[in-house]
Amino acid sequence: MLTDLRHLFRLFAIGRCFARHDALFLLQQAPVGGATAKSALRLFQALFGRRRPDLREGERLAAALADLGPSFIKLGQVLSVRPDLVGPALAEDLGRLRDKLPPFSWEAAHAIITAELGAPPEQLYADIEILPVAAASVAQVHLATTTTGLPVAVKVLRPGVEAAFARDLKLFAWMAEAMERHLAGMARLRPREVVLALAEWVSIELDLRLEAAAASELRDNFIDDADVIVPAIDWQRTGRRVMTVQRISGTAIEDRAALVAAGIDVTVVADRVIRVFLKQALRDGYFHADMHHGNLFVAPDGRLELVDFGIMGRLDLKTRRFMAEMLGAFLTGNWRRAAEVHFEAGYVPADRSVDAFAQACRSIGEPILDRPVAEISVGRLLAQLFQITETFGMQTQTHLLLLQKTMVTVEGVARSLDPEINFWDAARPVIEDWARAHMGPEAYIRETAGSMMNFARKLPQVARDLEVLAETAKTEGLQLSPASIAALAESQALANARRRRPLLWALWTVAALLVLALFL
């Protein structure tokens, strides 16, 4: 009961903040609650709020969330990848939500570094700047130089941030459960799922070792790449609440004038932004999911520099094939194929009509088919597609929503540098290289060979399982028919024979497939 009262008082304070920013529209427009509830909201707005007709709804909501602090900023960022819940316009405005906050004191940062790394910063770094260069909701960053002379950036978690997030996550979970229990129709919006996603994001961002590992994996993927620089992690000066990373030296990508003044070709950089993203998503299946202007810099030689690896996305091979085939089908106007790949991926239930879904795909693609490809936004195309798939019973694919949100952001960054950029021309080399490696005859042979090798490795376990089954039948008196006993004996003999030669058998199979490939 006391917990409920605390949550209710907190909700009242949150409601006042939303009213001040004229952001109660989200509750007023919700398809839940009766006329009395709507009237109460209007009265609350009149008593505690003000009207802001000069701002869009998404801008008002983003301002309210920013005013409420770190947990609500992160909630807004989670909602920005859920246009299926809040709509495309709100999702786009929330996607611009940035968490720039006042810095905390050097004394607090000093204490955290000392406690986390076991020594004061004066011993760990040759020098470290007291004033941070950036301060966000979760952490702030100080520039430093290591004792070996390497320039680095030191990221330090905010004091008490873990407790603050824990408190607010409890509130969010309580609200989500109450909404699903008491408000008819709210379960469709899956508020508990949103809270779980938020908790997952926060758990990663509050352990800087996990962010460091993400940066390290991404750096491994691009270690010899000519397009991008991913800074190296200093693991000796990294812990749960402190991360030390190689300092970047580039110009913020949002400062177009400075890039031009430095002699950097911004049209080449715009092309590079798209190419780097697609290499991550298609080639590696692991992508930086927060590639907004604030996290991108341009080195003096024109290469991209990435920072802030707290939000990352993963795509398995099946999903990457789906994306490549689906986008290709839309660009060529093959609506039937666009529909089929959704069914093949299992995203749309098999009992739905492929023809009807193909017609829905046509309704999205026809309006853009005759437009210049430079004017086609792949991010918005995906957003429209996800809206229509809900009609056909497609379950929400969170990894696809994160991909779509990142693609919209990347397009926006590229077009801020070069408004005339042709997304498809920039993307074609990456897509073609990936398709040759993963969708042609060679890829099929390679996967088949791999599957057979895996099967061969499992054969010894199959034999052991059969032996256990036979022993169980003998000792426990299981009644098997003569036919079953004969089949079991035959399987046992076959397994024993294969167990003696699994590797040789698999190698012969691979060799045969490779010979076949020469004649394809």
Short mmCIF file of C-alpha atoms in Angstrom, two decimals:
data_model
loop_
_atom_site.label_atom_id
_atom_site.label_comp_id
_atom_site.label_asym_id
_atom_site.label_seq_id
_atom_site.Cartn_x
_atom_site.Cartn_y
_atom_site.Cartn_z
CA MET A 1 0.00 0.00 0.00
CA LEU A 2 2.80 2.40 0.93
CA THR A 3 4.56 1.58 -2.34
CA ASP A 4 1.38 2.33 -4.27
CA LEU A 5 1.06 5.72 -2.51
CA ARG A 6 4.65 6.63 -3.35
CA HIS A 7 4.05 5.73 -6.97
CA LEU A 8 0.83 7.77 -7.04
CA PHE A 9 2.57 10.87 -5.65
CA ARG A 10 5.31 10.43 -8.25
CA LEU A 11 2.70 10.09 -10.97
CA PHE A 12 1.10 13.37 -9.87
CA ALA A 13 4.47 15.13 -10.22
CA ILE A 14 5.01 13.54 -13.63
CA GLY A 15 1.54 14.62 -14.72
CA ARG A 16 2.29 18.23 -13.75
CA CYS A 17 5.47 18.16 -15.80
CA PHE A 18 3.60 16.79 -18.82
CA ALA A 19 0.93 19.48 -18.38
CA ARG A 20 3.56 22.24 -18.25
CA HIS A 21 4.89 21.05 -21.59
CA ASP A 22 1.40 20.52 -23.06
CA ALA A 23 2.20 16.83 -23.49
CA LEU A 24 -0.88 15.19 -21.98
CA PHE A 25 -2.20 14.61 -25.50
CA LEU A 26 -0.80 11.07 -25.43
CA LEU A 27 -3.31 10.10 -22.70
CA GLN A 28 -6.11 12.21 -24.16
CA GLN A 29 -5.78 10.48 -27.54
CA ALA A 30 -5.36 6.97 -26.14
CA PRO A 31 -8.17 4.56 -27.08
CA VAL A 32 -8.77 3.84 -23.39
CA GLY A 33 -10.67 5.51 -20.57
CA GLY A 34 -14.15 6.98 -20.69
CA ALA A 35 -15.51 10.50 -21.00
CA THR A 36 -14.95 11.15 -17.27
CA ALA A 37 -11.23 10.34 -17.57
CA LYS A 38 -10.88 12.61 -20.62
CA SER A 39 -12.61 15.44 -18.77
CA ALA A 40 -10.31 14.98 -15.77
CA LEU A 41 -7.27 15.23 -18.03
CA ARG A 42 -8.56 18.46 -19.59
CA LEU A 43 -9.14 19.92 -16.12
CA PHE A 44 -5.64 18.86 -15.01
CA GLN A 45 -4.17 20.54 -18.09
CA ALA A 46 -6.12 23.74 -17.37
CA LEU A 47 -4.99 23.84 -13.73
CA PHE A 48 -1.31 22.97 -14.08
CA GLY A 49 -0.37 23.41 -17.72
CA ARG A 50 -0.09 25.77 -20.62
CA ARG A 51 -0.67 25.49 -24.34
CA ARG A 52 2.26 25.18 -26.76
CA PRO A 53 0.75 25.36 -30.25
CA ASP A 54 4.12 26.52 -31.60
CA LEU A 55 5.58 23.03 -31.10
CA ARG A 56 4.69 19.69 -32.65
CA GLU A 57 3.31 17.01 -30.37
CA GLY A 58 6.53 15.01 -30.53
CA GLU A 59 8.61 18.07 -29.64
CA ARG A 60 6.41 18.76 -26.60
CA LEU A 61 6.64 15.13 -25.47
CA ALA A 62 10.42 15.08 -25.93
CA ALA A 63 10.77 18.29 -23.87
CA ALA A 64 8.68 16.82 -21.03
CA LEU A 65 10.72 13.60 -20.97
CA ALA A 66 13.99 15.55 -20.98
CA ASP A 67 12.74 17.66 -18.05
CA LEU A 68 11.92 14.51 -16.04
CA GLY A 69 15.49 13.25 -16.16
CA PRO A 70 17.65 10.32 -17.30
CA SER A 71 15.17 7.45 -16.95
CA PHE A 72 12.51 9.28 -18.94
CA ILE A 73 14.99 10.33 -21.59
CA LYS A 74 15.86 6.67 -22.07
CA LEU A 75 12.16 5.79 -22.15
CA GLY A 76 11.69 8.30 -24.96
CA GLN A 77 14.61 6.79 -26.85
CA VAL A 78 13.07 3.33 -26.52
CA LEU A 79 9.73 4.65 -27.80
CA SER A 80 11.54 6.25 -30.75
CA VAL A 81 12.15 2.75 -32.14
CA ARG A 82 8.50 1.77 -31.70
CA PRO A 83 6.56 3.66 -34.40
CA ASP A 84 4.12 0.76 -34.22
CA LEU A 85 3.13 2.03 -30.76
CA VAL A 86 3.45 5.84 -30.94
CA GLY A 87 3.19 6.47 -34.69
CA PRO A 88 5.89 7.54 -37.18
CA ALA A 89 5.70 11.30 -36.46
CA LEU A 90 6.13 10.96 -32.69
CA ALA A 91 8.85 8.32 -33.15
CA GLU A 92 10.81 10.66 -35.42
CA ASP A 93 10.68 13.55 -32.92
CA LEU A 94 11.62 11.27 -30.02
CA GLY A 95 14.53 10.00 -32.10
CA ARG A 96 16.04 13.48 -31.80
CA LEU A 97 15.87 13.35 -28.01
CA ARG A 98 19.35 13.98 -26.69
CA ASP A 99 20.40 13.56 -23.09
CA LYS A 100 22.71 16.53 -22.49
CA LEU A 101 22.67 17.37 -18.79
CA PRO A 102 24.75 19.56 -16.45
CA PRO A 103 28.04 17.91 -15.41
CA PHE A 104 28.67 16.55 -11.93
CA SER A 105 31.63 17.65 -9.84
CA TRP A 106 35.25 16.64 -10.37
CA GLU A 107 35.39 15.52 -6.75
CA ALA A 108 32.68 12.96 -7.44
CA ALA A 109 34.37 11.82 -10.68
CA HIS A 110 37.71 11.55 -8.90
CA ALA A 111 36.16 9.35 -6.16
CA ILE A 112 34.48 7.05 -8.70
CA ILE A 113 37.66 6.57 -10.75
CA THR A 114 39.68 5.83 -7.60
CA ALA A 115 37.14 3.34 -6.23
CA GLU A 116 36.62 1.58 -9.56
CA LEU A 117 40.21 1.31 -10.80
CA GLY A 118 41.95 0.99 -7.45
CA ALA A 119 44.13 4.08 -7.80
CA PRO A 120 43.57 7.85 -8.05
CA PRO A 121 43.51 9.34 -11.56
CA GLU A 122 46.81 11.13 -10.88
CA GLN A 123 48.51 7.71 -10.87
CA LEU A 124 46.55 6.26 -13.78
CA TYR A 125 46.92 9.19 -16.21
CA ALA A 126 49.77 11.59 -16.92
CA ASP A 127 47.13 14.31 -16.96
CA ILE A 128 43.33 14.51 -16.95
CA GLU A 129 41.09 17.53 -17.53
CA ILE A 130 38.89 18.47 -14.59
CA LEU A 131 36.12 19.94 -16.73
CA PRO A 132 34.26 17.32 -18.82
CA VAL A 133 33.88 17.76 -22.57
CA ALA A 134 30.45 16.11 -22.55
CA ALA A 135 27.83 15.29 -19.92
CA ALA A 136 24.82 13.06 -20.52
CA SER A 137 22.18 11.30 -18.47
CA VAL A 138 24.29 8.25 -17.66
CA ALA A 139 27.88 9.49 -17.71
CA GLN A 140 30.26 12.30 -18.53
CA VAL A 141 33.58 12.33 -20.39
CA HIS A 142 36.96 13.78 -19.39
CA LEU A 143 39.92 14.09 -21.76
CA ALA A 144 43.20 12.62 -20.50
CA THR A 145 46.61 11.31 -21.48
CA THR A 146 47.88 7.95 -20.26
CA THR A 147 51.20 7.48 -18.54
CA THR A 148 52.53 6.11 -21.84
CA GLY A 149 51.53 9.30 -23.67
CA LEU A 150 48.37 8.11 -25.47
CA PRO A 151 45.48 10.61 -25.70
CA VAL A 152 42.28 9.06 -24.33
CA ALA A 153 38.75 9.89 -23.23
CA VAL A 154 37.59 8.75 -19.78
CA LYS A 155 33.88 8.03 -19.39
CA VAL A 156 32.59 8.07 -15.79
CA LEU A 157 29.09 7.04 -14.64
CA ARG A 158 27.04 9.63 -12.78
CA PRO A 159 26.92 9.24 -8.98
CA GLY A 160 23.75 7.48 -7.91
CA VAL A 161 22.58 6.85 -11.46
CA GLU A 162 22.03 3.12 -10.81
CA ALA A 163 19.72 3.83 -7.85
CA ALA A 164 17.80 6.46 -9.81
CA PHE A 165 17.19 4.10 -12.72
CA ALA A 166 16.22 1.26 -10.39
CA ARG A 167 13.63 3.49 -8.69
CA ASP A 168 12.13 4.70 -11.97
CA LEU A 169 12.12 1.24 -13.54
CA LYS A 170 10.05 0.00 -10.61
CA LEU A 171 7.62 2.86 -11.26
CA PHE A 172 7.45 2.06 -14.97
CA ALA A 173 6.83 -1.63 -14.28
CA TRP A 174 4.07 -0.75 -11.78
CA MET A 175 2.44 1.61 -14.31
CA ALA A 176 2.67 -0.94 -17.14
CA GLU A 177 1.07 -3.68 -15.05
CA ALA A 178 -1.70 -1.35 -13.85
CA MET A 179 -2.46 -0.18 -17.39
CA GLU A 180 -2.68 -3.68 -18.79
CA ARG A 181 -4.85 -4.81 -15.88
CA HIS A 182 -7.29 -1.90 -15.62
CA LEU A 183 -7.43 -0.18 -19.02
CA ALA A 184 -9.25 -2.05 -21.75
CA GLY A 185 -7.29 -2.18 -24.98
CA MET A 186 -3.98 -1.17 -23.39
CA ALA A 187 -2.57 -4.72 -23.59
CA ARG A 188 -2.37 -4.31 -27.39
CA LEU A 189 0.21 -1.54 -26.87
CA ARG A 190 2.37 -3.91 -24.79
CA PRO A 191 3.58 -1.44 -22.13
CA ARG A 192 5.32 -4.19 -20.16
CA GLU A 193 7.31 -5.11 -23.26
CA VAL A 194 8.44 -1.49 -23.58
CA VAL A 195 9.59 -1.46 -19.94
CA LEU A 196 11.51 -4.71 -20.44
CA ALA A 197 13.27 -3.22 -23.47
CA LEU A 198 14.14 -0.13 -21.45
CA ALA A 199 15.53 -2.26 -18.62
CA GLU A 200 17.69 -4.19 -21.11
CA TRP A 201 19.13 -0.99 -22.58
CA VAL A 202 19.81 0.47 -19.15
CA SER A 203 21.53 -2.70 -17.90
CA ILE A 204 24.07 -2.37 -20.72
CA GLU A 205 24.60 1.38 -20.38
CA LEU A 206 25.13 1.12 -16.61
CA ASP A 207 27.98 -1.37 -17.00
CA LEU A 208 30.69 0.31 -19.02
CA ARG A 209 32.50 -3.01 -19.44
CA LEU A 210 29.64 -4.11 -21.70
CA GLU A 211 29.87 -0.93 -23.76
CA ALA A 212 33.63 -1.42 -23.99
CA ALA A 213 33.08 -4.97 -25.25
CA ALA A 214 30.66 -3.66 -27.89
CA ALA A 215 33.22 -1.11 -29.07
CA SER A 216 35.91 -3.78 -29.16
CA GLU A 217 33.78 -6.14 -31.27
CA LEU A 218 32.90 -3.36 -33.70
CA ARG A 219 36.56 -2.35 -33.92
CA ASP A 220 37.53 -5.95 -34.77
CA ASN A 221 34.98 -5.90 -37.60
CA PHE A 222 36.51 -2.72 -39.08
CA ILE A 223 40.15 -3.05 -38.12
CA ASP A 224 41.41 -2.79 -41.73
CA ASP A 225 38.54 -0.77 -43.18
CA ALA A 226 39.29 2.38 -45.19
CA ASP A 227 36.00 4.07 -44.30
CA VAL A 228 35.78 4.12 -40.52
CA ILE A 229 37.76 4.36 -37.29
CA VAL A 230 36.45 2.68 -34.15
CA PRO A 231 38.49 3.78 -31.10
CA ALA A 232 40.42 1.18 -29.13
CA ILE A 233 39.58 0.34 -25.51
CA ASP A 234 42.17 0.70 -22.74
CA TRP A 235 41.11 -2.36 -20.74
CA GLN A 236 43.63 -1.70 -17.95
CA ARG A 237 41.79 1.55 -17.15
CA THR A 238 38.25 0.26 -17.68
CA GLY A 239 35.76 -1.12 -15.14
CA ARG A 240 32.03 -1.21 -14.45
CA ARG A 241 31.78 2.54 -13.75
CA VAL A 242 34.77 3.86 -15.74
CA MET A 243 35.76 3.33 -19.37
CA THR A 244 38.94 4.60 -21.00
CA VAL A 245 38.93 4.75 -24.78
CA GLN A 246 41.24 6.04 -27.49
CA ARG A 247 40.59 9.76 -28.09
CA ILE A 248 39.26 10.72 -31.51
CA SER A 249 40.62 13.76 -33.33
CA GLY A 250 37.94 14.53 -35.89
CA THR A 251 35.39 17.25 -36.54
CA ALA A 252 31.76 16.79 -35.50
CA ILE A 253 29.82 15.62 -38.54
CA GLU A 254 27.03 18.09 -37.77
CA ASP A 255 29.47 21.00 -38.36
CA ARG A 256 29.24 20.95 -42.14
CA ALA A 257 30.89 24.37 -42.52
CA ALA A 258 33.94 23.25 -40.53
CA LEU A 259 34.25 20.11 -42.67
CA VAL A 260 34.17 22.16 -45.87
CA ALA A 261 36.69 24.63 -44.43
CA ALA A 262 39.01 21.71 -43.64
CA GLY A 263 38.93 20.66 -47.28
CA ILE A 264 36.86 17.53 -46.68
CA ASP A 265 34.48 16.49 -49.48
CA VAL A 266 31.14 16.24 -47.66
CA THR A 267 29.52 14.35 -50.55
CA VAL A 268 32.09 11.59 -50.11
CA VAL A 269 31.47 11.58 -46.36
CA ALA A 270 27.70 11.32 -46.91
CA ASP A 271 28.25 8.30 -49.16
CA ARG A 272 30.57 6.83 -46.52
CA VAL A 273 27.97 7.16 -43.74
CA ILE A 274 25.53 4.94 -45.66
CA ARG A 275 28.22 2.49 -46.69
CA VAL A 276 29.56 2.09 -43.15
CA PHE A 277 26.10 1.46 -41.75
CA LEU A 278 25.31 -1.19 -44.35
CA LYS A 279 28.64 -2.93 -43.78
CA GLN A 280 27.69 -3.22 -40.12
CA ALA A 281 24.11 -4.35 -40.69
CA LEU A 282 24.52 -6.62 -43.73
CA ARG A 283 28.12 -7.80 -43.67
CA ASP A 284 28.56 -8.24 -39.91
CA GLY A 285 25.02 -8.40 -38.53
CA TYR A 286 26.15 -6.13 -35.69
CA PHE A 287 25.50 -2.41 -35.93
CA HIS A 288 25.79 0.83 -34.01
CA ALA A 289 22.12 1.61 -33.38
CA ASP A 290 22.55 5.24 -32.38
CA MET A 291 24.35 6.80 -35.35
CA HIS A 292 23.01 10.34 -34.88
CA HIS A 293 25.01 13.51 -35.50
CA GLY A 294 26.36 13.66 -31.94
CA ASN A 295 28.01 10.23 -32.21
CA LEU A 296 29.74 10.74 -35.57
CA PHE A 297 32.97 12.61 -36.30
CA VAL A 298 35.13 12.95 -39.39
CA ALA A 299 38.88 12.39 -39.17
CA PRO A 300 41.26 14.72 -41.06
CA ASP A 301 41.64 12.05 -43.77
CA GLY A 302 37.85 11.86 -44.25
CA ARG A 303 37.21 8.59 -42.43
CA LEU A 304 34.26 8.35 -40.04
CA GLU A 305 34.90 8.11 -36.31
CA LEU A 306 32.23 6.44 -34.15
CA VAL A 307 31.64 6.99 -30.43
CA ASP A 308 29.10 5.89 -27.79
CA PHE A 309 28.42 2.17 -28.10
CA GLY A 310 25.69 1.79 -25.48
CA ILE A 311 22.96 0.85 -27.99
CA MET A 312 23.86 -1.85 -30.51
CA GLY A 313 21.75 -4.08 -32.75
CA ARG A 314 22.20 -7.64 -34.02
CA LEU A 315 20.80 -9.33 -37.12
CA ASP A 316 21.17 -13.02 -37.85
CA LEU A 317 21.88 -14.30 -41.36
CA LYS A 318 18.23 -15.17 -41.97
CA THR A 319 17.16 -11.61 -41.16
CA ARG A 320 19.87 -10.09 -43.35
CA ARG A 321 18.77 -12.23 -46.28
CA PHE A 322 15.19 -11.16 -45.69
CA MET A 323 16.17 -7.48 -45.74
CA ALA A 324 18.26 -7.80 -48.92
CA GLU A 325 15.58 -9.73 -50.81
CA MET A 326 12.72 -7.56 -49.60
CA LEU A 327 14.42 -4.27 -50.53
CA GLY A 328 15.41 -5.69 -53.91
CA ALA A 329 11.84 -6.80 -54.59
CA PHE A 330 10.47 -3.35 -53.77
CA LEU A 331 13.01 -1.56 -55.98
CA THR A 332 12.20 -3.81 -58.95
CA GLY A 333 8.45 -3.75 -58.38
CA ASN A 334 8.22 -7.51 -57.74
CA TRP A 335 5.37 -7.30 -55.21
CA ARG A 336 4.76 -11.04 -55.19
CA ARG A 337 8.38 -11.70 -54.19
CA ALA A 338 8.21 -8.93 -51.58
CA ALA A 339 5.27 -10.77 -50.02
CA GLU A 340 6.84 -14.22 -50.29
CA VAL A 341 9.99 -13.31 -48.37
CA HIS A 342 7.85 -12.20 -45.41
CA PHE A 343 6.17 -15.61 -45.34
CA GLU A 344 9.46 -17.47 -45.86
CA ALA A 345 10.98 -15.60 -42.92
CA GLY A 346 8.00 -16.56 -40.76
CA TYR A 347 7.13 -12.94 -40.03
CA VAL A 348 3.58 -13.23 -41.40
CA PRO A 349 1.42 -16.22 -40.32
CA ALA A 350 1.21 -18.95 -42.95
CA ASP A 351 -2.60 -18.94 -42.90
CA ARG A 352 -2.72 -15.42 -44.38
CA SER A 353 -3.06 -14.78 -48.11
CA VAL A 354 0.18 -14.21 -50.01
CA ASP A 355 -1.77 -12.52 -52.81
CA ALA A 356 -3.47 -10.12 -50.39
CA PHE A 357 -0.14 -9.27 -48.80
CA ALA A 358 1.41 -8.74 -52.25
CA GLN A 359 -1.39 -6.27 -52.95
CA ALA A 360 -0.57 -4.45 -49.71
CA CYS A 361 3.10 -4.30 -50.74
CA ARG A 362 2.05 -2.81 -54.07
CA SER A 363 0.11 -0.09 -52.22
CA ILE A 364 3.39 0.96 -50.58
CA GLY A 365 5.69 0.54 -53.54
CA GLU A 366 3.70 1.86 -56.49
CA PRO A 367 3.68 5.50 -55.26
CA ILE A 368 7.49 5.53 -55.11
CA LEU A 369 8.37 3.28 -58.03
CA ASP A 370 8.46 6.03 -60.65
CA ARG A 371 10.18 8.59 -58.43
CA PRO A 372 13.92 9.25 -58.76
CA VAL A 373 15.76 6.80 -56.53
CA ALA A 374 17.46 9.72 -54.78
CA GLU A 375 14.05 10.71 -53.43
CA ILE A 376 13.18 7.26 -52.05
CA SER A 377 13.70 6.93 -48.32
CA VAL A 378 14.35 3.31 -47.43
CA GLY A 379 13.73 4.04 -43.76
CA ARG A 380 10.27 5.42 -44.40
CA LEU A 381 9.51 2.60 -46.81
CA LEU A 382 10.22 0.14 -43.99
CA ALA A 383 8.11 2.17 -41.56
CA GLN A 384 5.10 1.97 -43.89
CA LEU A 385 5.69 -1.71 -44.42
CA PHE A 386 5.73 -2.44 -40.69
CA GLN A 387 2.44 -0.55 -40.30
CA ILE A 388 0.75 -2.70 -42.95
CA THR A 389 2.17 -5.99 -41.67
CA GLU A 390 0.35 -5.49 -38.37
CA THR A 391 -2.90 -5.86 -40.34
CA PHE A 392 -1.74 -9.30 -41.42
CA GLY A 393 -0.91 -10.49 -37.90
CA MET A 394 2.85 -9.93 -38.05
CA GLN A 395 4.38 -10.06 -34.59
CA THR A 396 6.48 -7.05 -33.64
CA GLN A 397 10.10 -7.69 -34.63
CA THR A 398 12.04 -5.43 -32.27
CA HIS A 399 15.36 -5.98 -34.06
CA LEU A 400 13.77 -4.82 -37.34
CA LEU A 401 12.35 -1.72 -35.66
CA LEU A 402 15.79 -0.86 -34.29
CA LEU A 403 17.22 -1.37 -37.78
CA GLN A 404 14.56 0.86 -39.34
CA LYS A 405 15.11 3.60 -36.75
CA THR A 406 18.86 3.54 -37.36
CA MET A 407 18.38 3.58 -41.12
CA VAL A 408 16.18 6.68 -40.88
CA THR A 409 18.83 8.36 -38.70
CA VAL A 410 21.64 7.43 -41.09
CA GLU A 411 19.67 8.76 -44.06
CA GLY A 412 19.10 12.03 -42.22
CA VAL A 413 22.81 12.41 -41.42
CA ALA A 414 23.82 11.66 -45.02
CA ARG A 415 21.31 14.09 -46.51
CA SER A 416 22.32 16.86 -44.10
CA LEU A 417 25.74 16.65 -45.76
CA ASP A 418 24.52 16.07 -49.31
CA PRO A 419 20.81 16.73 -49.94
CA GLU A 420 21.12 15.15 -53.41
CA ILE A 421 22.67 11.89 -52.25
CA ASN A 422 21.39 8.76 -53.95
CA PHE A 423 20.97 6.19 -51.17
CA TRP A 424 20.84 3.28 -53.59
CA ASP A 425 24.02 4.24 -55.47
CA ALA A 426 25.86 4.46 -52.14
CA ALA A 427 24.40 1.16 -50.95
CA ARG A 428 24.77 -0.90 -54.14
CA PRO A 429 28.43 -1.98 -53.78
CA VAL A 430 27.88 -3.22 -50.23
CA ILE A 431 24.63 -5.02 -51.08
CA GLU A 432 26.07 -6.64 -54.22
CA ASP A 433 29.20 -7.85 -52.40
CA TRP A 434 27.10 -9.28 -49.59
CA ALA A 435 24.63 -10.96 -51.97
CA ARG A 436 27.46 -12.67 -53.86
CA ALA A 437 28.90 -13.98 -50.59
CA HIS A 438 25.64 -15.11 -48.97
CA MET A 439 22.94 -15.67 -51.61
CA GLY A 440 24.72 -17.41 -54.52
CA PRO A 441 25.66 -21.05 -55.34
CA GLU A 442 28.96 -20.82 -53.46
CA ALA A 443 27.15 -19.70 -50.31
CA TYR A 444 24.70 -22.58 -50.64
CA ILE A 445 27.53 -25.10 -50.97
CA ARG A 446 29.40 -23.58 -48.04
CA GLU A 447 26.32 -23.72 -45.79
CA THR A 448 25.48 -27.26 -46.88
CA ALA A 449 29.01 -28.38 -46.12
CA GLY A 450 28.85 -26.70 -42.73
CA SER A 451 25.54 -28.39 -41.92
CA MET A 452 26.98 -31.77 -42.82
CA MET A 453 30.04 -31.19 -40.68
CA ASN A 454 27.77 -30.28 -37.77
CA PHE A 455 25.77 -33.44 -38.36
CA ALA A 456 28.95 -35.50 -38.37
CA ARG A 457 30.03 -33.98 -35.06
CA LYS A 458 26.69 -34.96 -33.52
CA LEU A 459 26.85 -38.62 -34.57
CA PRO A 460 28.86 -39.79 -31.53
CA GLN A 461 26.21 -38.33 -29.23
CA VAL A 462 23.47 -40.04 -31.25
CA ALA A 463 25.28 -43.35 -30.77
CA ARG A 464 25.63 -42.76 -27.02
CA ASP A 465 21.92 -41.92 -26.77
CA LEU A 466 21.02 -45.15 -28.56
CA GLU A 467 23.26 -47.12 -26.19
CA VAL A 468 21.56 -45.54 -23.18
CA LEU A 469 18.15 -46.34 -24.63
CA ALA A 470 19.12 -49.96 -25.29
CA GLU A 471 20.56 -50.34 -21.77
CA THR A 472 17.42 -48.81 -20.27
CA ALA A 473 15.28 -51.25 -22.21
CA LYS A 474 17.38 -54.15 -20.93
CA THR A 475 17.53 -53.15 -17.23
CA GLU A 476 14.07 -51.68 -16.77
CA GLY A 477 12.15 -54.16 -18.83
CA LEU A 478 10.79 -51.82 -21.46
CA GLN A 479 8.52 -53.76 -23.81
CA LEU A 480 9.48 -53.20 -27.43
CA SER A 481 7.96 -54.91 -30.40
CA PRO A 482 10.24 -57.16 -32.48
CA ALA A 483 10.10 -54.59 -35.27
CA SER A 484 11.22 -51.81 -32.91
CA ILE A 485 14.07 -53.97 -31.56
CA ALA A 486 15.22 -54.73 -35.10
CA ALA A 487 15.08 -51.05 -36.06
CA LEU A 488 16.97 -50.08 -32.91
CA ALA A 489 19.67 -52.65 -33.63
CA GLU A 490 19.99 -51.44 -37.20
CA SER A 491 20.25 -47.81 -36.05
CA GLN A 492 22.85 -48.77 -33.44
CA ALA A 493 24.96 -50.56 -36.05
CA LEU A 494 24.68 -47.64 -38.46
CA ALA A 495 25.60 -45.13 -35.76
CA ASN A 496 28.61 -47.18 -34.70
CA ALA A 497 29.81 -47.38 -38.29
CA ARG A 498 29.40 -43.67 -38.83
CA ARG A 499 30.99 -42.86 -35.50
CA ARG A 500 34.19 -44.52 -36.72
CA ARG A 501 34.35 -42.39 -39.86
CA PRO A 502 32.34 -39.13 -39.35
CA LEU A 503 35.11 -36.71 -40.26
CA LEU A 504 36.19 -38.69 -43.35
CA TRP A 505 32.59 -38.89 -44.54
CA ALA A 506 32.05 -35.16 -44.09
CA LEU A 507 35.30 -34.31 -45.87
CA TRP A 508 34.36 -36.48 -48.86
CA THR A 509 30.99 -34.71 -49.01
CA VAL A 510 32.61 -31.28 -48.92
CA ALA A 511 35.06 -32.32 -51.64
CA ALA A 512 32.21 -33.50 -53.86
CA LEU A 513 30.34 -30.25 -53.40
CA LEU A 514 33.44 -28.22 -54.26
CA VAL A 515 33.94 -30.24 -57.43
CA LEU A 516 30.29 -29.62 -58.30
CA ALA A 517 30.82 -25.89 -57.79
CA LEU A 518 33.42 -25.83 -60.57
CA PHE A 519 30.75 -26.78 -63.09
CA LEU A 520 28.04 -24.32 -61.92
#
